[in-house]
XYZ file of C-alpha atoms in Angstrom:
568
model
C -77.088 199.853 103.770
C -77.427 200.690 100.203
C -80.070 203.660 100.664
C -77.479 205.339 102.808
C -76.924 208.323 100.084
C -80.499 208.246 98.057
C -81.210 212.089 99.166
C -77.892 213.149 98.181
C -78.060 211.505 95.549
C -81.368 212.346 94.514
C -80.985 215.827 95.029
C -83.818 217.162 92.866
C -86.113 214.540 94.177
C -88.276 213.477 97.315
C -89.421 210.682 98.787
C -91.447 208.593 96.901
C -94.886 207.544 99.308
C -95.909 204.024 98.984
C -98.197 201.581 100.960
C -96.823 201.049 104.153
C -96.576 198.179 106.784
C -97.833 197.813 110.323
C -95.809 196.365 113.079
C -96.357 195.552 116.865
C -93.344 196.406 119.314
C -91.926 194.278 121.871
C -90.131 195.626 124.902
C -88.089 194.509 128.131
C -87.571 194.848 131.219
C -89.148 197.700 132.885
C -86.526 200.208 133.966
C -87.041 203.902 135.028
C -85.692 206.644 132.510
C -82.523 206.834 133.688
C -81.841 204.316 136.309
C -80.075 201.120 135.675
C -82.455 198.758 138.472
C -80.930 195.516 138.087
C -79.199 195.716 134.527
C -75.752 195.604 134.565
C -73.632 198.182 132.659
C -71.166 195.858 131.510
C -69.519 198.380 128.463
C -66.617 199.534 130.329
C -65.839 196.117 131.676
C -65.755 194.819 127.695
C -63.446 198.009 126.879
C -60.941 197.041 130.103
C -61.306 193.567 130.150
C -62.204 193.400 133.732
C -64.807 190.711 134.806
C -68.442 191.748 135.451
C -71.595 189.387 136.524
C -73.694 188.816 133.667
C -76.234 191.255 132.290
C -80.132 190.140 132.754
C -81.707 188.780 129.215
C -83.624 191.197 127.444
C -85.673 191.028 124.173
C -85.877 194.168 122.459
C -87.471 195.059 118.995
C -85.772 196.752 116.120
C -86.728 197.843 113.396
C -84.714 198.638 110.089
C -86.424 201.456 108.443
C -85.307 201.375 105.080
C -86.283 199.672 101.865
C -84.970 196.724 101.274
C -82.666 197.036 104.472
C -83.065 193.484 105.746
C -80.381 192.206 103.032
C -78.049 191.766 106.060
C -79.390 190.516 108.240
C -78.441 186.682 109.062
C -81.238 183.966 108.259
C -80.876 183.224 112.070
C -81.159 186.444 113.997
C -80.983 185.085 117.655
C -77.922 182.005 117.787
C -75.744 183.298 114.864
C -71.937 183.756 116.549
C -71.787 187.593 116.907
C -75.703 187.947 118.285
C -74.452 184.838 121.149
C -71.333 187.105 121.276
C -73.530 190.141 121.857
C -76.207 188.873 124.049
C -73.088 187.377 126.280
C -71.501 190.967 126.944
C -74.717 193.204 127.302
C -77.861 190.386 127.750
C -79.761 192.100 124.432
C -81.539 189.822 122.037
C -83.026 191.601 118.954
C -85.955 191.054 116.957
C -85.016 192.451 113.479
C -87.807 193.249 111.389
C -87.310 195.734 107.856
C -89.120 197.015 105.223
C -89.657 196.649 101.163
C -92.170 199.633 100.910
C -91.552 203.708 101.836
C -89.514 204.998 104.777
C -91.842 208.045 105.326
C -95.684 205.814 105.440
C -93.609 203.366 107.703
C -92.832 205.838 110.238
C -95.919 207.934 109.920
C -97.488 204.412 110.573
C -95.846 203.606 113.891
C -96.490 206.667 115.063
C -99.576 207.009 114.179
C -100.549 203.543 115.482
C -98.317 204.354 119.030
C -96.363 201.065 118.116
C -92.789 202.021 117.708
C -90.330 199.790 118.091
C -88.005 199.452 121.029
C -85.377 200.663 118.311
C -85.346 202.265 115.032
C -82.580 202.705 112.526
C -84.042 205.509 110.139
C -82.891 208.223 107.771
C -82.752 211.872 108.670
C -81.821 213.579 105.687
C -83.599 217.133 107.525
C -85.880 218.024 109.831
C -87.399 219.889 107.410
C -88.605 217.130 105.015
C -89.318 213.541 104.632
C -88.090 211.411 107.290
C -86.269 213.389 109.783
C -89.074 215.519 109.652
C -91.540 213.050 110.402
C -89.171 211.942 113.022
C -88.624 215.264 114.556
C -92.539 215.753 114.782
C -92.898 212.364 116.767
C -89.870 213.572 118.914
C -91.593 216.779 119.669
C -94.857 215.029 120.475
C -93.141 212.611 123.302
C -93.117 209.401 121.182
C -89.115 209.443 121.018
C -87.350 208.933 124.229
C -85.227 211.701 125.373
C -81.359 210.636 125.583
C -80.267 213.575 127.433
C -79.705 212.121 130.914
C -78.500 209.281 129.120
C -75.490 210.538 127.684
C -72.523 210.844 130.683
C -73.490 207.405 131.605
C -72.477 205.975 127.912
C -69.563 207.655 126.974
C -69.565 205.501 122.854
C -73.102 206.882 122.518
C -72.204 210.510 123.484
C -69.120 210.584 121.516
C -71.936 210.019 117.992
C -73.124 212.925 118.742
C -70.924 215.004 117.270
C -67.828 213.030 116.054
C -68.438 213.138 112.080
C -71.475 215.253 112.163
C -71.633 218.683 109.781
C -71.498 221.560 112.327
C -74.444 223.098 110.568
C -76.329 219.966 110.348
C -75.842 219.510 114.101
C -77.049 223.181 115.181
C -80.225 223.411 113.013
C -81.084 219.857 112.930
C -80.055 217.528 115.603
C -80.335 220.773 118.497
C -83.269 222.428 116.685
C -84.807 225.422 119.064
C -87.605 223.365 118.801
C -86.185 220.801 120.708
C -85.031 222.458 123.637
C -82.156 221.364 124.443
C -83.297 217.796 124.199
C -81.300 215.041 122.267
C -83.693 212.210 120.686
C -81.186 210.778 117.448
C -78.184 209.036 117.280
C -76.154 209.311 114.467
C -75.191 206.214 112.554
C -72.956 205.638 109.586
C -71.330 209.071 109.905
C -66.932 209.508 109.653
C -64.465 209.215 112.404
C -64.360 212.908 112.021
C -61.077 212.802 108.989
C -61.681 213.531 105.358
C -60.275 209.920 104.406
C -63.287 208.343 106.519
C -66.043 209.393 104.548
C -67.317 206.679 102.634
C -67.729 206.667 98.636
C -70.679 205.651 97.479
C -69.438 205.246 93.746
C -72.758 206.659 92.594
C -72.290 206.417 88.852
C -73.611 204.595 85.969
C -72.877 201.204 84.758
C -72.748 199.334 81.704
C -72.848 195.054 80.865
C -69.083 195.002 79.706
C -69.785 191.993 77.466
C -72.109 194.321 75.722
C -69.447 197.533 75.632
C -67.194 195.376 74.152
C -69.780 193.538 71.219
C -70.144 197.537 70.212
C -66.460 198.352 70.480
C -67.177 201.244 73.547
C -64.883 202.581 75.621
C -66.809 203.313 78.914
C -64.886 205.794 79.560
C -65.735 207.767 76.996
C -69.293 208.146 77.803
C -69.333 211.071 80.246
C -72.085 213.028 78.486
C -75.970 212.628 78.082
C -75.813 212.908 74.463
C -73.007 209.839 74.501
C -75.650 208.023 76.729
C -78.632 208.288 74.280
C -76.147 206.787 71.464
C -74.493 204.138 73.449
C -78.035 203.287 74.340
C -79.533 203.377 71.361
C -76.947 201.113 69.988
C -77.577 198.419 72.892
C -81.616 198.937 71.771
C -80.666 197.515 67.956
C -77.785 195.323 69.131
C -80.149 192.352 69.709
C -78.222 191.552 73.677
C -79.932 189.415 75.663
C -80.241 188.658 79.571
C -78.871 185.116 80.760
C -82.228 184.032 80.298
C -81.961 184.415 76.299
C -84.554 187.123 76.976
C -84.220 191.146 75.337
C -82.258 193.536 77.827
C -83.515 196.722 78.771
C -81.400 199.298 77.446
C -81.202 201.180 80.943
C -83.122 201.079 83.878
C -82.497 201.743 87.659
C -82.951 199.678 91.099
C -86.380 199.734 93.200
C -88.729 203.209 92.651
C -85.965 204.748 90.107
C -83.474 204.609 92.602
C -81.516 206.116 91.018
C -82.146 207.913 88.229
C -80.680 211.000 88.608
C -77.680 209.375 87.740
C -78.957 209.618 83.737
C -79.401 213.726 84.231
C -76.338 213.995 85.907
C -75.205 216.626 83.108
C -77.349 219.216 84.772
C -75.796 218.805 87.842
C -72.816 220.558 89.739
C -71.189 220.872 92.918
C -73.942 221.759 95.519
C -74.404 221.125 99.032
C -77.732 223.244 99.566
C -81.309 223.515 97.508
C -80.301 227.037 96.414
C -78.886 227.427 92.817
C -77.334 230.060 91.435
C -78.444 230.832 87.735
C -78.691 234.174 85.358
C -77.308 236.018 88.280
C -79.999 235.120 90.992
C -80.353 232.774 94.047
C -83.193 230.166 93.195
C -84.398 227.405 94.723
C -83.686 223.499 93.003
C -87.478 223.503 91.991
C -87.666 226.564 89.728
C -84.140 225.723 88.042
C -84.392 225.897 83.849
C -82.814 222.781 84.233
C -86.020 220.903 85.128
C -87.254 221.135 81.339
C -84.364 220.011 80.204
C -84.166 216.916 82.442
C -87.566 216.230 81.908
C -87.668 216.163 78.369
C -84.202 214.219 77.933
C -86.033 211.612 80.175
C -89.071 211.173 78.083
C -86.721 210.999 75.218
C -85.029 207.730 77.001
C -88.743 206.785 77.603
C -90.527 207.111 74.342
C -87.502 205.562 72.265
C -87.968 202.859 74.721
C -84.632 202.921 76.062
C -85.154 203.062 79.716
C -86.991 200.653 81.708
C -91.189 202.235 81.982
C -90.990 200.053 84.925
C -88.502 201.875 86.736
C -90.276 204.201 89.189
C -92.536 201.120 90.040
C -90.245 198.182 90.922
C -89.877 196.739 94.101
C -86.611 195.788 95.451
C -87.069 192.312 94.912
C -87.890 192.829 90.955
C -85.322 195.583 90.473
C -82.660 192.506 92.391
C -84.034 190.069 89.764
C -83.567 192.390 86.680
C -80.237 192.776 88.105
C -78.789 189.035 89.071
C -79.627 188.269 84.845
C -78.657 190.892 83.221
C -81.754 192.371 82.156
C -80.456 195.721 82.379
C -77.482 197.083 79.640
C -77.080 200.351 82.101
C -78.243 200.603 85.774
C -78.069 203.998 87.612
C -77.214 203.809 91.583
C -74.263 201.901 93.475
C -72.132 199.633 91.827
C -74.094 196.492 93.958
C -71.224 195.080 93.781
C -72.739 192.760 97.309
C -75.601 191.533 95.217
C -73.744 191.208 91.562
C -71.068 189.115 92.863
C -72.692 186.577 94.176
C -75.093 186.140 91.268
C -74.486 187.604 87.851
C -71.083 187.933 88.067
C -71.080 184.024 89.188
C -72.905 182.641 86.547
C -72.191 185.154 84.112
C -68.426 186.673 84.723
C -68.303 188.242 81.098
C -71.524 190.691 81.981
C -69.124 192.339 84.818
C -70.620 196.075 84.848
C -68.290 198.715 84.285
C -68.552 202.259 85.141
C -69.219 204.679 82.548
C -67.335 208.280 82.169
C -66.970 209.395 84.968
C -70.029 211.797 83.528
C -69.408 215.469 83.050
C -71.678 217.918 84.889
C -73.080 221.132 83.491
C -69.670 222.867 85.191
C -67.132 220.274 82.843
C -66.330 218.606 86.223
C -66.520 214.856 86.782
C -70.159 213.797 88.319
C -68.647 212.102 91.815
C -69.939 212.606 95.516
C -69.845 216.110 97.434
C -69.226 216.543 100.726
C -68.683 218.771 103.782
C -66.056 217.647 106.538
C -68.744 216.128 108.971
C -71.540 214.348 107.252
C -74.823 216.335 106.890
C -77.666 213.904 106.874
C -77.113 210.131 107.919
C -79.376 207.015 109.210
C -80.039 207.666 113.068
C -81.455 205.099 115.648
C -84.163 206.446 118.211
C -85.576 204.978 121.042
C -89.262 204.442 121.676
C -90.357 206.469 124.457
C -92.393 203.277 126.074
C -89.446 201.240 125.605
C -89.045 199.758 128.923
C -85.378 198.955 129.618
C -83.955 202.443 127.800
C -80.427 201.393 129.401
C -80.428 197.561 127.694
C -80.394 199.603 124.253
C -77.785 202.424 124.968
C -75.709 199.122 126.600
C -75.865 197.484 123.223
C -75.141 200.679 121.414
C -72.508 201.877 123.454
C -70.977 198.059 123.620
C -70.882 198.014 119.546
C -69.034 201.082 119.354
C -66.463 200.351 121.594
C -62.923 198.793 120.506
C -64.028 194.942 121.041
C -67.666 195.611 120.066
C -66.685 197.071 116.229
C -64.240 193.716 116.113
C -67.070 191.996 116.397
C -69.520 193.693 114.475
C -66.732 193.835 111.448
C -64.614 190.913 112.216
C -66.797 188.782 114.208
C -65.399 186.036 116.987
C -61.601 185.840 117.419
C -59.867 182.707 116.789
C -62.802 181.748 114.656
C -62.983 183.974 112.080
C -59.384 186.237 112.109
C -56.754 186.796 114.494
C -54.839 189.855 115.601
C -51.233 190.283 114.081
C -49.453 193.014 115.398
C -52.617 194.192 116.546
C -54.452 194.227 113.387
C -57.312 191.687 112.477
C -56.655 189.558 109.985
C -59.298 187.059 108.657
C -58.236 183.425 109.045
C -57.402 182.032 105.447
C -60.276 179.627 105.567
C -63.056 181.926 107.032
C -61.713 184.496 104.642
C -62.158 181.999 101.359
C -65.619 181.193 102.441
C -66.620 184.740 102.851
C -64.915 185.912 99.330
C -66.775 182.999 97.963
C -70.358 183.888 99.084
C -70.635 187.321 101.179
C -74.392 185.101 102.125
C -72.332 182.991 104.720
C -70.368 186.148 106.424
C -74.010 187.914 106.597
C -75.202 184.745 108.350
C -72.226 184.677 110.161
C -73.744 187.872 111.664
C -70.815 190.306 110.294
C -73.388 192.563 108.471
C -76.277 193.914 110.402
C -74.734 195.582 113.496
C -71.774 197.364 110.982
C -74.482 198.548 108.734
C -77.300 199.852 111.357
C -75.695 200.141 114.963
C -72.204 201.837 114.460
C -71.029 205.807 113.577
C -67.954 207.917 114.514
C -65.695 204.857 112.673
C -64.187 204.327 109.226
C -63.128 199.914 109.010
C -61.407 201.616 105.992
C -59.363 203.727 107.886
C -58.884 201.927 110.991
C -58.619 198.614 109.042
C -56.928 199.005 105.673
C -56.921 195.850 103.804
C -53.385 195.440 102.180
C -53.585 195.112 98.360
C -52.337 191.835 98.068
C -55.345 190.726 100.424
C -58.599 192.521 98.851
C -60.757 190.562 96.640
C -61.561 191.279 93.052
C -64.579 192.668 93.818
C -62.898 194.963 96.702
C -60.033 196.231 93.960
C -62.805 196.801 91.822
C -64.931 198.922 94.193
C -61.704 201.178 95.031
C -60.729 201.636 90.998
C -64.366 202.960 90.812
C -64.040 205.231 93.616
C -59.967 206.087 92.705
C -62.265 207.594 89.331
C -64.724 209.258 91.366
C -63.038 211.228 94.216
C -64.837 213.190 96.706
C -65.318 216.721 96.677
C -65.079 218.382 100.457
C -66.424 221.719 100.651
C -66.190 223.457 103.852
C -68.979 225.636 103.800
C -72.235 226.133 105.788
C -75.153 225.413 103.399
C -77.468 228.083 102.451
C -80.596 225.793 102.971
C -80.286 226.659 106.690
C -80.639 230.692 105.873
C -84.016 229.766 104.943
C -85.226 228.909 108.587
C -84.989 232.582 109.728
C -87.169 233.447 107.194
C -90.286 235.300 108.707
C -92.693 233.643 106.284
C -91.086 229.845 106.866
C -93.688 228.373 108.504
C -96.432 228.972 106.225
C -94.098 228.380 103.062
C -93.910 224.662 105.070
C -97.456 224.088 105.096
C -97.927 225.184 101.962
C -95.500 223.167 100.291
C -95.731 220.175 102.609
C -98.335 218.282 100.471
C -96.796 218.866 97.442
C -94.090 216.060 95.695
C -92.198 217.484 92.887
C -90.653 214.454 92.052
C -93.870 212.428 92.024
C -95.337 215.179 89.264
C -92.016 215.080 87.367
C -92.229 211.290 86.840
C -96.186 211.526 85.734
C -94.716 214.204 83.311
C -92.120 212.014 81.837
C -94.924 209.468 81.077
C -97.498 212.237 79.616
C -99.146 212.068 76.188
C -97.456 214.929 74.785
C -94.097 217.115 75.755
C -96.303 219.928 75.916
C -98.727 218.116 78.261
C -95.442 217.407 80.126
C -94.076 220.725 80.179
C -97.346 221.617 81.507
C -96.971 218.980 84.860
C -93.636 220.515 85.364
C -95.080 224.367 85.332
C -98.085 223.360 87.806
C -95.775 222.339 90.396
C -93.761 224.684 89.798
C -96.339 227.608 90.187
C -97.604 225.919 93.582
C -94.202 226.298 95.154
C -94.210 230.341 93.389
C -97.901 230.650 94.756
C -96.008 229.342 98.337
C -92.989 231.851 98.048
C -90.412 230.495 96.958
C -88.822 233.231 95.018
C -89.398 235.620 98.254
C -87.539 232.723 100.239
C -85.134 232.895 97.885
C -84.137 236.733 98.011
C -84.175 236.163 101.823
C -81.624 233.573 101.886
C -79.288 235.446 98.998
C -79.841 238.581 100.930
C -78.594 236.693 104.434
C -75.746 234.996 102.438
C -74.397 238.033 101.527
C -73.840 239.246 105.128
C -71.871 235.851 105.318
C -68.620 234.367 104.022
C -68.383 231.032 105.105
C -71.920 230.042 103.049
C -72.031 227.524 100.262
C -74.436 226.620 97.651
C-alpha cells in the first residue's frame, strides 16, 4: 500500500478533500459482542496443527480506505488460492471494495450515512487531524466496535497492539483519555518491534535515465533545488518525448501531488514533531520562513512550465498513465517500482528511473526517511460496531498473523507456489518466473491484499531475507535505492504531544479545524502574481496566529524544557 507514508512524507501538508463515495455494508452471522455462538475459533488449531471441525461460512465486507488501494487486490476476490485457503481455516469470505477519491470524505461518509463496513483498513496518522481523527470521533460516538473484551481471546490481535507501535503514539493516541480505557484500532503495517524491520519507503525523486544520459547527468549529483531547476530546465529544451512520440513533462508527481514535497525537500530536516526550531524559538510547521521560500520555488517550477499544472488534480488512474509512458522526466513519491516494471520498464527498458541525489536538506544531511523505534502513525483496521459476527473478523485477523497465516498471505499455498528448505520458504522456480515476469499474476494469485491490509508486528524482510543471488532486478534495485537512503531512528518523544495539555487546546482545534494550509498553499502557487501568492500564504497563516498558535507554541517549548527525552 503505496499511501502508507503520505503524512510523513508530506509533512507540511494535509489531506487533500475530494468528492467522496457511498457504500452499503454487508454483515454475518449474528453473534453477541463477545461470545463465539456457533463459530469456531479455529486460530490456535492452524498455529498447532491440531484438527478442528470446520468454521461456519461467513460473508463479511471490507473496505480499503485508501486511494487507489485496490491495486492488489486479485481480479477474483472469492476462489483465488489463498482466499479458498483462508475461507478453509477460519470460514471468512470478503467483499473487497476501495477507493480512487479522499480518505477523510470516505470515512466522514460512512459514518455519516451509519454504513460502515464490517471492516475497514484506514490511516491514522493522529487523532488530532485528518483521518484518525475522524476515526477517533466515530469511535467515541459508538460507531466503532470496542475490542477490549476481545483481546485475551486472540492472542495475534493483542500482540498489534503494541509490538512496533511508538510509545508516545500509543499513550496519546491509540489510549487517548478520551477513550477510556477502550481499544477500537488495530495497528497494521507497523515493525516486529527491531530497527531493521521498519520498512523504507525510498521516498526520493526520480529521473528517465535515457534522458540523464542524452544530457550527460550524473543523478547523483543533483541533491539540491537549484541543481533540480537546471536539470529540469535542460529536459524542458531537450525536445524528450514519452513512448507515445508525445512532449514529456519536465516533472510532475503521482495522484493529488502526491508527492511533491519531495521537490522542496531542501527546506527540510530531521523532524519527528510539527514544532520547528528557528531564530532561537519553538514554532509551529505553519508559521516557518520556510513556507515563502517553498512557495515561491514552486511557482518558479510552475510558471517556467516545468512541473506538471496538472499535478494536484490527477487521479490515480491518470497520474498511472503519465507514468507507464514516460510522460514524466522526474516524478516525486516511491520509486513504483510494482507499477513501472510491469509497464514502462517492459516496453521501454532504457527509460528505467533513477534516483536523484540523495537531496540535501537545509541541515547538509541526505533527504531519507525519519523514524522513532516503534512506528508513530500507521494504517489500522476497525470494526463496525453493527458488524454482526465481531469474532469471524478477529478469527481472520488473528489467523493471518499467525506463523501459517503470514506464509500464506506472503508465500501463498505450499507445494504450489514454494516449499520450505530448512525451514525457510522458497518460491518454486516456475511460480517464481511467472511472478518476476508479471507481479499481475502473484496479485491474482492472492499474495498481495492480505500482506498489504491485514498484517502488523512482522517484517517478510527480516523474517524472510531473500538471498542475493535470488532477488530480481527490480528487488536489487529497490535495496540500492534504500542502501542510499538509510533511515534515521530518533528515540525521542515528539513535542506535538506537549501541545495536548495545553489549556487553550480545544478551542485552538476548532478554530483551526476548518482551515487546510496545504489546499491555500497550492491556490498560491497557481496565483496571478508572487505578491498575490505571498498574500494566500500570509492569510492562512494569520488564521492559525488569530487561533494561537504562537501561545501553543511557548506552551509546548516551555513543557519541553522541563523534559529531556523530547524531540522535534
Amino acid at each position: 500500500m503505496r499511501k502508507t507514508r503520505l503524512k510523513r512524507s508530506l509533512s507540511l501538508t494535509v489531506a487533500i478533500p475530494l468528492l467522496a463515495l457511498t457504500m452499503t455494508a454487508c454483515g454475518g452471522n449474528n453473534n453477541d459482542p463477545g461470545t463465539t455462538g456457533n463459530t469456531t475459533d479455529s486460530t490456535n488449531a492452524s498455529n498447532t496443527g491440531q484438527k478442528t471441525d470446520a468454521p461456519k461460512p461467513v460473508t463479511l465486507s471490507f473496505l480499503s480506505a485508501w486511494n487507489g488501494g485496490g491495486a492488489g487486490f486479485p481480479q477474483d476476490q472469492e476462489n483465488n488460492p489463498v482466499a479458498k485457503a483462508v475461507r478453509e481455516k477460519t470460514g471468512v469470505t470478503l467483499k473487497l471494495e476501495s477507493i480512487t477519491t479522499s480518505e477523510v470524505e470516505k470515512l466522514n461518509t460512512i459514518f455519516a450515512s451509519d454504513t460502515v463496513p464490517d471492516i475497514v483498513n484506514a490511516p491514522y496518522w493522529s487523532t488530532t487531524s485528518g483521518e484518525g481523527q475522524v476515526i477517533k470521533k466515530a469511535a467515541m460516538e459508538g460507531q466503532l466496535l470496542d475490542l477490549t473484551p476481545y483481546l485475551d481471546k486472540y492472542p495475534n490481535v493483542k500482540k498489534l497492539m503494541t509490538t512496533g507501535v511508538a510509545k508516545d503514539f500509543a499513550e496519546f493516541d491509540m489510549n487517548s483519555p478520551d477513550l477510556n480505557g477502550k481499544q477500537y484500532v488495530i495497528p497494521m503495517q507497523t515493525p516486529d518491534g527491531t530497527p531493521e524491520s521498519i520498512h523504507n519507503w525510498n521516498y526520493g525523486l526520480y529521473a528517465r535515465g535515457d534522458i540523464l544520459k542524452a544530457l550527460g547527468v550524473n543523478p547523483a549529483d543533483i541533491d539540491t533545488e537549484d541543481k533540480v531547476y537546471d536539470l529540469l530546465e535542460k529536459i524542458k529544451n531537450g525536445n524528450f518525448k514519452d513512448i507515445s512520440g508525445k512532449p514529456v513533462v519536465p516533472a510532475g508527481t503521482m495522484h493529488n501531488g502526491w508527492d511533491y514535497s519531495q521537490f522542496l525537500s531542501g527546506w527540510s530536516d530531521y523532524n519527528i514533531s510539527d514544532f520547528r526550531e528557528e531564530d532561537g524559538k519553538l514554532i509551529f510547521w505553519t508559521q516557518s520562513k520556510d513556507q515563502e521560500a517553498r512557495l515561491l520555488y514552486m511557482r518558479k517550477l510552475i510558471s517556467n512550465g516545468l512541473f506538471d499544472p496538472e499535478a494536484f488534480s490527477n487521479t490515480d488512474t491518470t497520474a498511472n498513465e503519465k507514468l507507464a509512458t514516460g510522460k514524466l522526466a522526474v516524478f516525486g513519491a516511491q520509486s513504483m517500482m510494482g507499477q513501472l516494471q510491469n509497464t514502462l520498464y517492459k516496453t521501454n527498458p532504457e527509460m528505467q528511473y533513477e534516483l536523484l541525489g540523495p537531496m540535501k536538506n537545509k541541515s547538509g544531511k541526505i533527504v531519507t526517511q525519519v523514524e522513532k523505534p516503534g512506528r508513530s502513525g500507521f494504517p489500522v483496521i476497525f470494526l463496525s460496531a453493527k458488524i454482526k459476527d465481531p469474532d469471524a473478523a478477529l478469527r481472520l485477523i488473528d489467523y493471518v498473523n499467525s506463523d501459517e497465516g503470514r506464509l500464506l498471505a506472503y508465500w501463498g499455498i505450499e507445494g504450489t507456489d514454494y516449499t520450505m528448505v530448512d525451514g525457510k520458504p522458497q518460491w518454486i522456480p516456475d511460480m517464481k518466473k511467472k511472478f518476476d515476469d508479471n507481479t499481475d499474476v502473484k496479485r491474482d494469485e492472492g499474495l498481495n491484499y492480505l500482506s498489504g491490509s491485514f498484517i502488523g508486528a512482522f517484517s517478510s524482510e527480516v523474517t524472510w531475507p531473500t538471498p542475493e543471488d535470488q532477488k530480481t532486478q527490480w528487488e536489487k534495485l529497490e535495496s540500492s535505492f534504500s542502501a542510499k537512503m538509510p533511515i534515521q531512528i530518533i528515540d525521542k518523544v515528539s513535542a506535538s504531544y506537549l501541545e495536548r495539555d495545553w489549556p487553550k487546546y480545544q478551542n485552538y482545534i476548532d478554530k483551526t479545524s476548518s482551515l487546510n494550509f496545504n489546499d491555500e498553499f497550492q491556490k498560491a502557487c497557481f496565483a496571478k502574481s508572487d505578491a498575490e501568492a505571498l498574500k494566500i500564504l500570509h492569510n492562512i497563516q494569520d488564521k492559525y496566529k488569530a487561533a494561537g498558535v504562537e501561545e501553543m507554541a511557548e506552551y509546548v517549548s516551555q513543557k519541553a524544557a522541563e523534559r529531556t527525552d523530547i524531540g522535534y
